Amino acid sequence: MGLREILLKGQYDSITDDVYGSFFNRILSNSTRYDRIGGRFTSKNLAACAQGLQGFIQRDGTMRLMLLPEFSQDDIDSINRGTRDIESVISEGWIRDLAEISEKFVEDHTKALAWMLAHEYLEIKIVVPVDKDGHVSPECMESHMFGTKTGLFTDGTDHVSFSGTIEFDDPKFGEYQHFRVYREWMGGEKEYFDRDYEEFHNCWGRNQTSQGVTLRTIPLPSAVRESMIRIAPASKSDIVLQRPPELRPYQREAAKKWAESDHRGILEMATGTGKTFTAIGCMIGALKDGGPTLVVIVCPSDNLERQWQKELEKWGYESTITSGDTKWAQKLQGQIAALQLGKTDMLAVITTYKTFSSERFTREMTKCSVRTMLVADEVHNAGSPMHSRGLVDNYDLRLGLSATVDRYYDDPGTATIKGFFGETVYEISLKRAINEGFLVGYHYHPIYGDLNAEEYERYQKLTKKIAYLWSLREPKDKEELEEALLMRSRIIRDAESKIARFAEWLRSHSDNSRYLLAYCSERQIPEIKNILNTSDRTYSEITSKHPKNPLDRGPIIKEFEDGRIDMIIANKVLDEGADMPAAKNCIILSSTGNPKQFIQRRGRVLRKYGGTYRDGSTKEHASIFDVLIMPDIPDSYTEAEKKTERQIVISQISRQIEMADAAINRIECMTEICKLAKKFSIPIDSSGRVNWEIIKNERENKSHIKSES
């Protein structure tokens, strides 16, 4: 692939972009030459210059680097007094720095550059700023090349440059990059590329003087060259470079807050903001505190077990999964014994809530005598009566993860979670995640349907039954009441008009029906498939029934990301944790009244996607289409009928407000929502929310309103 074929952004920022994955790795591995000016001559900076170097070395790429030396005040004083020369100070500092390398990433990349230097694929020059008297001064050192770094790439035909900030000890962000990219073949960018090109070539191999400061260019001291060649790998095949993952600033802050809360608490982070990575950061920090540790990671499904295992592998940690292993209990006993004997420092076990709350698993945890850490993914699941059985006191460190920790209509379950894990210690809302660029923005489009006569009649009958059962307030009637509420919610969920609306939408939204997740109920799926089978759209299905083997979901997702199928029909299986960043469109045909569900479904399409789609486009934003039941109440209706219909509208408007609040087209959405609210006399408060207090005061049946919302 040539540089012209790589889809590049105009600028990159490490706070919101994967700078190495989406820029340096891609562009260096497709270049034949890389020139760079700026930055201090240290092992860490040198390693950073080598991002993406694996492919570059395989292509026999050549590199030229111009770097500033790292001088202390004592070094500067001795150079200016003439007691030491510049070359010897540089050599002593570099050899000392080389001996103090502790990070494998830095060591591996330094050795790779040493191999290039030994085989004449790399040339390094040192630039020393001096004043008019020939003296090195702190002012001269700070005034040149410490702020802006410039790089040039070529594949032999086309050329690209970057210019900006690349720091490694920024007080706020730690390692931080922010730079612009210029392509020589693009008319509006060529003059900036030419500026970068001229800057490098004016400095390379010659002294430059500006505003009383001269940039002296000297070759790499021979002592440094020899010390590097001594550590060079024997052959190109011995070079293996892999960058370890790093937490983003807000993820580091979340891990810090959890550690400061005595290693207990909940991270309430919007879907797509990296709860898994943050949890691994918490785990790594906790392991540094000492002592063999058993880490138990519990998640809602077996596909999430495998996802967790892959993420741990990126950080260099091995783990075991209980699902599909009939001998997991025996293995766990042996692994815990190895921990207790000090044969290993850490054991990570990944399981599902079903296994985690089983008597056998809790018995093993209760017997365990080593330090134990519990990581509960989608922690709201831990509050159910069955799953809470796994919350035994033996877990010393406790971390809960969720986008929305409160359990729907289950205050006791929520209290159980917070009583065990502690309160939320860090929160990042979906709106903040979008505004700060961690997630893509989205357009929200409600699509309205209505109940047919038969559905409406059943809805009215159930409403009357619910009102009657609630008025009795007898415990024996609770189960019948819950069943009636569930049946009524399913009428809204599976309304016949939603299928017709989907067919209309599919005909008029060809662009949005690719890279699409279509959320349906089990009852809707056959009809949706019939519609798709008569269209030109290709699809597959990931539901509780298909594919039969959960391991087959991975290939379906890969086909989806590659654009070989247009859409995936999904149900609750994909609600929690599934990582599908290529999805950029979503249509919701089925949702319960539980806000958690549609919040999770929204989050599935908001993850950033660094790849390029088959048509050459990138993911700039997402589109969410929400099929809702929004009846039209004729004047001919009786007051009882109007009251029933209004109850439907209240729940649907509340959902629309939640979905519209963080949308790109929020103003447009809220304008329409307010029109609907006015039409149905639904009170909206000053913050743009349904005023539940007014509604509650209007009715005797307070529980009814809560169950619908």
mmCIF file of C-alpha atoms in Angstrom, residues 349-683:
data_model
loop_
_atom_site.group_PDB
_atom_site.id
_atom_site.type_symbol
_atom_site.label_atom_id
_atom_site.label_comp_id
_atom_site.label_asym_id
_atom_site.label_seq_id
_atom_site.Cartn_x
_atom_site.Cartn_y
_atom_site.Cartn_z
ATOM 1 C CA VAL A 349 -10.284 -16.354 36.526
ATOM 2 C CA ILE A 350 -13.070 -15.168 34.192
ATOM 3 C CA THR A 351 -16.564 -16.498 34.752
ATOM 4 C CA THR A 352 -20.245 -15.725 34.203
ATOM 5 C CA TYR A 353 -22.705 -14.559 36.850
ATOM 6 C CA LYS A 354 -24.402 -17.963 36.715
ATOM 7 C CA THR A 355 -21.217 -19.807 37.702
ATOM 8 C CA PHE A 356 -20.016 -17.045 40.016
ATOM 9 C CA SER A 357 -23.175 -17.301 42.147
ATOM 10 C CA SER A 358 -23.205 -21.103 42.224
ATOM 11 C CA GLU A 359 -22.670 -22.898 45.518
ATOM 12 C CA ARG A 360 -19.532 -24.608 44.205
ATOM 13 C CA PHE A 361 -17.811 -21.382 43.163
ATOM 14 C CA THR A 362 -18.706 -19.456 46.320
ATOM 15 C CA ARG A 363 -17.419 -22.374 48.413
ATOM 16 C CA GLU A 364 -14.011 -22.166 46.714
ATOM 17 C CA MET A 365 -13.890 -18.403 47.253
ATOM 18 C CA THR A 366 -14.809 -18.718 50.912
ATOM 19 C CA LYS A 367 -11.951 -21.200 51.456
ATOM 20 C CA CYS A 368 -9.365 -19.095 49.600
ATOM 21 C CA SER A 369 -6.723 -17.673 51.957
ATOM 22 C CA VAL A 370 -4.834 -15.405 49.515
ATOM 23 C CA ARG A 371 -5.765 -11.817 48.719
ATOM 24 C CA THR A 372 -8.768 -11.787 46.374
ATOM 25 C CA MET A 373 -10.036 -9.126 43.970
ATOM 26 C CA LEU A 374 -13.511 -9.155 42.397
ATOM 27 C CA VAL A 375 -14.176 -7.283 39.140
ATOM 28 C CA ALA A 376 -17.909 -7.293 38.334
ATOM 29 C CA ASP A 377 -18.584 -6.233 34.745
ATOM 30 C CA GLU A 378 -22.103 -4.863 34.140
ATOM 31 C CA VAL A 379 -22.382 -4.845 37.919
ATOM 32 C CA HIS A 380 -26.137 -4.164 37.907
ATOM 33 C CA ASN A 381 -26.490 -7.916 37.260
ATOM 34 C CA ALA A 382 -24.992 -8.622 40.688
ATOM 35 C CA GLY A 383 -28.052 -7.184 42.441
ATOM 36 C CA SER A 384 -30.507 -9.913 41.427
ATOM 37 C CA PRO A 385 -31.560 -12.338 44.186
ATOM 38 C CA MET A 386 -29.789 -15.241 42.464
ATOM 39 C CA HIS A 387 -26.530 -13.507 41.480
ATOM 40 C CA SER A 388 -26.115 -11.734 44.812
ATOM 41 C CA ARG A 389 -25.422 -15.145 46.365
ATOM 42 C CA GLY A 390 -21.914 -14.834 44.924
ATOM 43 C CA LEU A 391 -21.163 -11.644 46.891
ATOM 44 C CA VAL A 392 -19.291 -13.355 49.720
ATOM 45 C CA ASP A 393 -17.229 -11.392 52.234
ATOM 46 C CA ASN A 394 -13.955 -13.063 51.219
ATOM 47 C CA TYR A 395 -13.304 -10.591 48.381
ATOM 48 C CA ASP A 396 -10.759 -8.087 49.719
ATOM 49 C CA LEU A 397 -10.738 -5.737 46.706
ATOM 50 C CA ARG A 398 -14.037 -4.953 44.971
ATOM 51 C CA LEU A 399 -14.585 -3.180 41.676
ATOM 52 C CA GLY A 400 -17.957 -2.742 39.972
ATOM 53 C CA LEU A 401 -18.328 -1.575 36.351
ATOM 54 C CA SER A 402 -21.467 -0.292 34.667
ATOM 55 C CA ALA A 403 -22.813 2.441 32.437
ATOM 56 C CA THR A 404 -25.938 2.675 34.635
ATOM 57 C CA VAL A 405 -25.589 0.979 38.012
ATOM 58 C CA ASP A 406 -29.149 1.449 39.348
ATOM 59 C CA ARG A 407 -31.395 -1.564 38.805
ATOM 60 C CA TYR A 408 -34.693 -0.772 37.107
ATOM 61 C CA TYR A 409 -37.583 -0.814 39.565
ATOM 62 C CA ASP A 410 -35.433 -2.699 42.093
ATOM 63 C CA ASP A 411 -34.256 -0.443 44.910
ATOM 64 C CA PRO A 412 -33.325 -3.399 47.186
ATOM 65 C CA GLY A 413 -31.133 -4.890 44.428
ATOM 66 C CA THR A 414 -29.384 -1.549 43.876
ATOM 67 C CA ALA A 415 -28.816 -1.249 47.636
ATOM 68 C CA THR A 416 -27.266 -4.750 47.658
ATOM 69 C CA ILE A 417 -24.760 -3.732 44.974
ATOM 70 C CA LYS A 418 -23.738 -0.494 46.679
ATOM 71 C CA GLY A 419 -23.615 -2.148 50.088
ATOM 72 C CA PHE A 420 -21.100 -4.696 48.795
ATOM 73 C CA PHE A 421 -18.987 -2.701 46.306
ATOM 74 C CA GLY A 422 -19.389 0.785 47.764
ATOM 75 C CA GLU A 423 -20.617 3.951 46.087
ATOM 76 C CA THR A 424 -19.693 5.249 42.640
ATOM 77 C CA VAL A 425 -16.141 6.653 42.885
ATOM 78 C CA TYR A 426 -15.840 7.866 39.290
ATOM 79 C CA GLU A 427 -18.402 8.711 36.642
ATOM 80 C CA ILE A 428 -18.163 9.684 32.993
ATOM 81 C CA SER A 429 -21.511 10.343 31.330
ATOM 82 C CA LEU A 430 -22.301 9.573 27.727
ATOM 83 C CA LYS A 431 -22.711 13.274 26.949
ATOM 84 C CA ARG A 432 -19.255 14.054 28.363
ATOM 85 C CA ALA A 433 -17.720 11.105 26.497
ATOM 86 C CA ILE A 434 -19.129 12.454 23.217
ATOM 87 C CA ASN A 435 -18.184 16.082 23.938
ATOM 88 C CA GLU A 436 -14.589 15.105 24.787
ATOM 89 C CA GLY A 437 -14.262 12.899 21.710
ATOM 90 C CA PHE A 438 -14.084 9.469 23.348
ATOM 91 C CA LEU A 439 -17.257 8.422 21.504
ATOM 92 C CA VAL A 440 -18.724 9.600 18.207
ATOM 93 C CA GLY A 441 -21.778 11.831 18.193
ATOM 94 C CA TYR A 442 -25.101 10.624 16.855
ATOM 95 C CA HIS A 443 -28.288 11.769 15.154
ATOM 96 C CA TYR A 444 -31.513 10.567 16.740
ATOM 97 C CA HIS A 445 -34.572 9.877 14.574
ATOM 98 C CA PRO A 446 -37.839 8.717 16.199
ATOM 99 C CA ILE A 447 -40.282 6.840 13.948
ATOM 100 C CA TYR A 448 -43.887 6.665 15.131
ATOM 101 C CA GLY A 449 -46.379 3.811 14.979
ATOM 102 C CA ASP A 450 -49.699 3.077 16.705
ATOM 103 C CA LEU A 451 -51.564 0.132 18.224
ATOM 104 C CA ASN A 452 -54.134 -1.591 16.053
ATOM 105 C CA ALA A 453 -57.673 -2.122 17.347
ATOM 106 C CA GLU A 454 -57.022 -5.573 18.798
ATOM 107 C CA GLU A 455 -53.768 -4.457 20.516
ATOM 108 C CA TYR A 456 -55.436 -1.364 21.887
ATOM 109 C CA GLU A 457 -58.321 -3.394 23.327
ATOM 110 C CA ARG A 458 -55.911 -5.769 25.089
ATOM 111 C CA TYR A 459 -53.888 -2.816 26.378
ATOM 112 C CA GLN A 460 -57.016 -1.208 27.884
ATOM 113 C CA LYS A 461 -58.124 -4.432 29.560
ATOM 114 C CA LEU A 462 -54.700 -4.952 31.122
ATOM 115 C CA THR A 463 -54.627 -1.340 32.299
ATOM 116 C CA LYS A 464 -57.904 -1.806 34.133
ATOM 117 C CA LYS A 465 -56.652 -5.059 35.656
ATOM 118 C CA ILE A 466 -53.410 -3.410 36.819
ATOM 119 C CA ALA A 467 -55.323 -0.555 38.432
ATOM 120 C CA TYR A 468 -57.597 -3.033 40.230
ATOM 121 C CA LEU A 469 -54.744 -5.256 41.478
ATOM 122 C CA TRP A 470 -52.798 -2.254 42.713
ATOM 123 C CA SER A 471 -55.796 -0.984 44.645
ATOM 124 C CA LEU A 472 -55.961 -4.259 46.590
ATOM 125 C CA ARG A 473 -52.360 -3.821 47.851
ATOM 126 C CA GLU A 474 -52.251 -7.469 48.884
ATOM 127 C CA PRO A 475 -48.917 -9.356 48.751
ATOM 128 C CA LYS A 476 -50.639 -12.397 47.245
ATOM 129 C CA ASP A 477 -51.600 -10.325 44.209
ATOM 130 C CA LYS A 478 -48.028 -9.077 43.525
ATOM 131 C CA GLU A 479 -47.132 -11.904 41.135
ATOM 132 C CA GLU A 480 -50.350 -11.415 39.140
ATOM 133 C CA LEU A 481 -49.702 -7.662 39.025
ATOM 134 C CA GLU A 482 -46.152 -8.132 37.690
ATOM 135 C CA GLU A 483 -47.419 -10.565 35.051
ATOM 136 C CA ALA A 484 -50.047 -8.038 33.898
ATOM 137 C CA LEU A 485 -47.426 -5.265 33.690
ATOM 138 C CA LEU A 486 -45.150 -7.540 31.644
ATOM 139 C CA MET A 487 -47.945 -8.527 29.251
ATOM 140 C CA ARG A 488 -48.879 -4.890 28.703
ATOM 141 C CA SER A 489 -45.273 -3.850 28.002
ATOM 142 C CA ARG A 490 -45.026 -6.622 25.400
ATOM 143 C CA ILE A 491 -47.996 -5.189 23.525
ATOM 144 C CA ILE A 492 -46.001 -1.968 23.028
ATOM 145 C CA ARG A 493 -42.790 -3.885 22.309
ATOM 146 C CA ASP A 494 -44.286 -6.138 19.614
ATOM 147 C CA ALA A 495 -46.857 -3.771 18.082
ATOM 148 C CA GLU A 496 -47.714 -4.827 14.537
ATOM 149 C CA SER A 497 -47.211 -1.326 13.109
ATOM 150 C CA LYS A 498 -43.482 -1.479 13.908
ATOM 151 C CA ILE A 499 -42.972 -4.087 11.184
ATOM 152 C CA ALA A 500 -44.682 -1.855 8.623
ATOM 153 C CA ARG A 501 -42.559 1.105 9.731
ATOM 154 C CA PHE A 502 -39.392 -0.986 9.297
ATOM 155 C CA ALA A 503 -40.374 -1.935 5.740
ATOM 156 C CA GLU A 504 -41.011 1.735 4.896
ATOM 157 C CA TRP A 505 -37.719 2.782 6.513
ATOM 158 C CA LEU A 506 -35.722 0.151 4.617
ATOM 159 C CA ARG A 507 -37.046 1.406 1.274
ATOM 160 C CA SER A 508 -36.171 5.036 2.010
ATOM 161 C CA HIS A 509 -32.859 4.718 3.933
ATOM 162 C CA SER A 510 -30.496 2.663 1.775
ATOM 163 C CA ASP A 511 -27.413 4.491 3.100
ATOM 164 C CA ASN A 512 -28.335 3.854 6.737
ATOM 165 C CA SER A 513 -29.117 0.161 6.233
ATOM 166 C CA ARG A 514 -25.442 -0.818 6.046
ATOM 167 C CA TYR A 515 -23.231 -1.384 9.102
ATOM 168 C CA LEU A 516 -26.599 -1.576 10.871
ATOM 169 C CA LEU A 517 -27.707 -3.266 14.087
ATOM 170 C CA ALA A 518 -31.433 -4.038 14.026
ATOM 171 C CA TYR A 519 -32.767 -4.752 17.525
ATOM 172 C CA CYS A 520 -35.875 -6.951 17.443
ATOM 173 C CA SER A 521 -37.828 -9.148 19.806
ATOM 174 C CA GLU A 522 -37.939 -12.913 19.200
ATOM 175 C CA ARG A 523 -41.509 -12.490 17.961
ATOM 176 C CA GLN A 524 -40.523 -9.825 15.414
ATOM 177 C CA ILE A 525 -37.518 -11.629 13.920
ATOM 178 C CA PRO A 526 -39.385 -13.922 11.439
ATOM 179 C CA GLU A 527 -41.265 -10.952 9.955
ATOM 180 C CA ILE A 528 -38.120 -8.802 9.771
ATOM 181 C CA LYS A 529 -36.284 -11.616 7.988
ATOM 182 C CA ASN A 530 -39.153 -11.982 5.487
ATOM 183 C CA ILE A 531 -38.814 -8.285 4.622
ATOM 184 C CA LEU A 532 -35.033 -8.506 4.266
ATOM 185 C CA ASN A 533 -35.247 -11.652 2.123
ATOM 186 C CA THR A 534 -37.153 -9.666 -0.520
ATOM 187 C CA SER A 535 -34.680 -6.748 -0.397
ATOM 188 C CA ASP A 536 -31.105 -6.366 -1.653
ATOM 189 C CA ARG A 537 -29.727 -6.247 1.880
ATOM 190 C CA THR A 538 -27.580 -9.047 3.309
ATOM 191 C CA TYR A 539 -27.811 -9.896 6.986
ATOM 192 C CA SER A 540 -27.001 -12.375 9.709
ATOM 193 C CA GLU A 541 -28.431 -13.016 13.133
ATOM 194 C CA ILE A 542 -26.979 -12.876 16.644
ATOM 195 C CA THR A 543 -29.704 -13.768 19.118
ATOM 196 C CA SER A 544 -30.220 -16.121 22.035
ATOM 197 C CA LYS A 545 -31.057 -18.876 19.526
ATOM 198 C CA HIS A 546 -28.635 -18.150 16.702
ATOM 199 C CA PRO A 547 -25.912 -19.128 16.169
ATOM 200 C CA LYS A 548 -26.240 -22.219 18.350
ATOM 201 C CA ASN A 549 -22.545 -22.182 19.229
ATOM 202 C CA PRO A 550 -21.601 -18.799 20.817
ATOM 203 C CA LEU A 551 -18.097 -19.163 19.314
ATOM 204 C CA ASP A 552 -19.671 -18.661 15.886
ATOM 205 C CA ARG A 553 -20.631 -15.072 16.752
ATOM 206 C CA GLY A 554 -17.061 -13.892 16.155
ATOM 207 C CA PRO A 555 -16.996 -14.768 12.419
ATOM 208 C CA ILE A 556 -20.380 -13.042 11.957
ATOM 209 C CA ILE A 557 -19.050 -9.858 13.545
ATOM 210 C CA LYS A 558 -15.931 -10.085 11.326
ATOM 211 C CA GLU A 559 -18.113 -10.380 8.197
ATOM 212 C CA PHE A 560 -20.062 -7.358 9.397
ATOM 213 C CA GLU A 561 -16.918 -5.266 9.978
ATOM 214 C CA ASP A 562 -15.544 -6.261 6.554
ATOM 215 C CA GLY A 563 -18.774 -5.137 4.892
ATOM 216 C CA ARG A 564 -19.617 -8.618 3.579
ATOM 217 C CA ILE A 565 -23.011 -8.414 5.277
ATOM 218 C CA ASP A 566 -24.998 -5.206 5.635
ATOM 219 C CA MET A 567 -26.648 -5.734 8.994
ATOM 220 C CA ILE A 568 -27.006 -7.894 12.068
ATOM 221 C CA ILE A 569 -30.396 -8.743 13.538
ATOM 222 C CA ALA A 570 -29.916 -8.738 17.288
ATOM 223 C CA ASN A 571 -31.723 -9.031 20.587
ATOM 224 C CA LYS A 572 -30.579 -8.864 24.219
ATOM 225 C CA VAL A 573 -27.423 -10.902 23.476
ATOM 226 C CA LEU A 574 -25.662 -7.772 22.172
ATOM 227 C CA ASP A 575 -26.966 -5.384 24.832
ATOM 228 C CA GLU A 576 -24.046 -5.718 27.231
ATOM 229 C CA GLY A 577 -20.367 -5.340 26.478
ATOM 230 C CA ALA A 578 -20.202 -6.579 22.872
ATOM 231 C CA ASP A 579 -17.437 -4.699 21.052
ATOM 232 C CA MET A 580 -18.566 -3.800 17.504
ATOM 233 C CA PRO A 581 -16.985 -0.425 16.677
ATOM 234 C CA ALA A 582 -17.718 -0.739 12.934
ATOM 235 C CA ALA A 583 -21.477 -0.453 13.609
ATOM 236 C CA LYS A 584 -22.577 3.076 12.760
ATOM 237 C CA ASN A 585 -26.356 2.706 12.317
ATOM 238 C CA CYS A 586 -28.975 1.274 14.623
ATOM 239 C CA ILE A 587 -32.729 0.755 14.417
ATOM 240 C CA ILE A 588 -34.558 -0.159 17.614
ATOM 241 C CA LEU A 589 -37.777 -2.050 16.940
ATOM 242 C CA SER A 590 -38.041 -3.592 20.372
ATOM 243 C CA SER A 591 -37.239 -2.208 23.795
ATOM 244 C CA THR A 592 -38.730 -2.748 27.197
ATOM 245 C CA GLY A 593 -39.622 0.146 29.479
ATOM 246 C CA ASN A 594 -36.244 -0.332 31.181
ATOM 247 C CA PRO A 595 -34.082 2.750 30.385
ATOM 248 C CA LYS A 596 -30.938 0.656 30.852
ATOM 249 C CA GLN A 597 -31.753 -1.375 27.755
ATOM 250 C CA PHE A 598 -32.077 1.443 25.239
ATOM 251 C CA ILE A 599 -29.084 3.244 26.794
ATOM 252 C CA GLN A 600 -26.964 0.117 26.223
ATOM 253 C CA ARG A 601 -28.259 -0.295 22.682
ATOM 254 C CA ARG A 602 -27.422 3.305 21.889
ATOM 255 C CA GLY A 603 -23.914 2.718 23.201
ATOM 256 C CA ARG A 604 -23.278 -0.166 20.799
ATOM 257 C CA VAL A 605 -22.974 2.216 17.809
ATOM 258 C CA LEU A 606 -21.113 5.090 19.476
ATOM 259 C CA ARG A 607 -17.704 3.457 19.812
ATOM 260 C CA LYS A 608 -14.994 5.083 17.712
ATOM 261 C CA TYR A 609 -13.787 3.111 14.707
ATOM 262 C CA GLY A 610 -10.269 3.690 13.431
ATOM 263 C CA GLY A 611 -10.702 1.642 10.265
ATOM 264 C CA THR A 612 -11.918 2.519 6.796
ATOM 265 C CA TYR A 613 -15.156 1.194 5.343
ATOM 266 C CA ARG A 614 -15.272 -0.499 1.941
ATOM 267 C CA ASP A 615 -16.443 2.706 0.271
ATOM 268 C CA GLY A 616 -13.409 4.590 1.646
ATOM 269 C CA SER A 617 -15.369 6.493 4.305
ATOM 270 C CA THR A 618 -14.668 6.645 8.030
ATOM 271 C CA LYS A 619 -16.970 6.725 11.038
ATOM 272 C CA GLU A 620 -17.632 10.372 11.811
ATOM 273 C CA HIS A 621 -20.967 9.941 13.603
ATOM 274 C CA ALA A 622 -23.746 7.381 14.159
ATOM 275 C CA SER A 623 -27.463 7.356 13.343
ATOM 276 C CA ILE A 624 -30.101 5.879 15.661
ATOM 277 C CA PHE A 625 -33.631 5.192 14.464
ATOM 278 C CA ASP A 626 -36.115 4.496 17.236
ATOM 279 C CA VAL A 627 -39.495 2.964 16.369
ATOM 280 C CA LEU A 628 -41.994 4.077 19.020
ATOM 281 C CA ILE A 629 -45.701 3.673 19.674
ATOM 282 C CA MET A 630 -47.148 7.167 19.669
ATOM 283 C CA PRO A 631 -50.949 7.080 19.344
ATOM 284 C CA ASP A 632 -53.087 9.868 18.005
ATOM 285 C CA ILE A 633 -55.953 10.541 20.444
ATOM 286 C CA PRO A 634 -59.147 11.527 18.598
ATOM 287 C CA ASP A 635 -61.693 13.825 20.235
ATOM 288 C CA SER A 636 -64.220 10.996 19.944
ATOM 289 C CA TYR A 637 -62.375 8.958 22.595
ATOM 290 C CA THR A 638 -63.871 8.711 26.044
ATOM 291 C CA GLU A 639 -61.970 10.179 28.996
ATOM 292 C CA ALA A 640 -60.981 6.644 30.060
ATOM 293 C CA GLU A 641 -59.608 5.906 26.578
ATOM 294 C CA LYS A 642 -57.712 9.206 26.497
ATOM 295 C CA LYS A 643 -56.203 8.423 29.893
ATOM 296 C CA THR A 644 -55.017 5.012 28.692
ATOM 297 C CA GLU A 645 -53.439 6.446 25.541
ATOM 298 C CA ARG A 646 -51.758 9.244 27.482
ATOM 299 C CA GLN A 647 -50.031 6.686 29.684
ATOM 300 C CA ILE A 648 -48.425 5.177 26.576
ATOM 301 C CA VAL A 649 -47.311 8.603 25.353
ATOM 302 C CA ILE A 650 -45.726 9.564 28.680
ATOM 303 C CA SER A 651 -43.415 6.526 28.699
ATOM 304 C CA GLN A 652 -42.472 6.996 25.037
ATOM 305 C CA ILE A 653 -41.767 10.731 25.412
ATOM 306 C CA SER A 654 -39.575 10.082 28.452
ATOM 307 C CA ARG A 655 -37.514 7.657 26.382
ATOM 308 C CA GLN A 656 -37.234 10.136 23.496
ATOM 309 C CA ILE A 657 -35.955 12.848 25.841
ATOM 310 C CA GLU A 658 -33.263 10.511 27.183
ATOM 311 C CA MET A 659 -32.158 9.568 23.668
ATOM 312 C CA ALA A 660 -32.327 13.123 22.297
ATOM 313 C CA ASP A 661 -30.459 14.768 25.165
ATOM 314 C CA ALA A 662 -26.950 13.917 23.910
ATOM 315 C CA ALA A 663 -27.809 13.865 20.177
ATOM 316 C CA ILE A 664 -26.222 16.123 17.571
ATOM 317 C CA ASN A 665 -29.726 17.148 16.478
ATOM 318 C CA ARG A 666 -30.950 17.697 20.058
ATOM 319 C CA ILE A 667 -32.650 21.048 19.362
ATOM 320 C CA GLU A 668 -34.585 19.618 16.425
ATOM 321 C CA CYS A 669 -35.613 16.574 18.493
ATOM 322 C CA MET A 670 -36.632 18.581 21.561
ATOM 323 C CA THR A 671 -38.727 20.934 19.439
ATOM 324 C CA GLU A 672 -40.785 17.974 18.184
ATOM 325 C CA ILE A 673 -40.916 16.355 21.626
ATOM 326 C CA CYS A 674 -42.271 19.549 23.182
ATOM 327 C CA LYS A 675 -44.962 19.710 20.484
ATOM 328 C CA LEU A 676 -45.999 16.151 21.351
ATOM 329 C CA ALA A 677 -45.927 16.897 25.058
ATOM 330 C CA LYS A 678 -48.151 19.928 24.572
ATOM 331 C CA LYS A 679 -50.563 17.968 22.397
ATOM 332 C CA PHE A 680 -51.019 15.324 25.084
ATOM 333 C CA SER A 681 -50.815 17.770 28.043
ATOM 334 C CA ILE A 682 -47.641 16.177 29.398
ATOM 335 C CA PRO A 683 -45.733 18.573 31.700
#
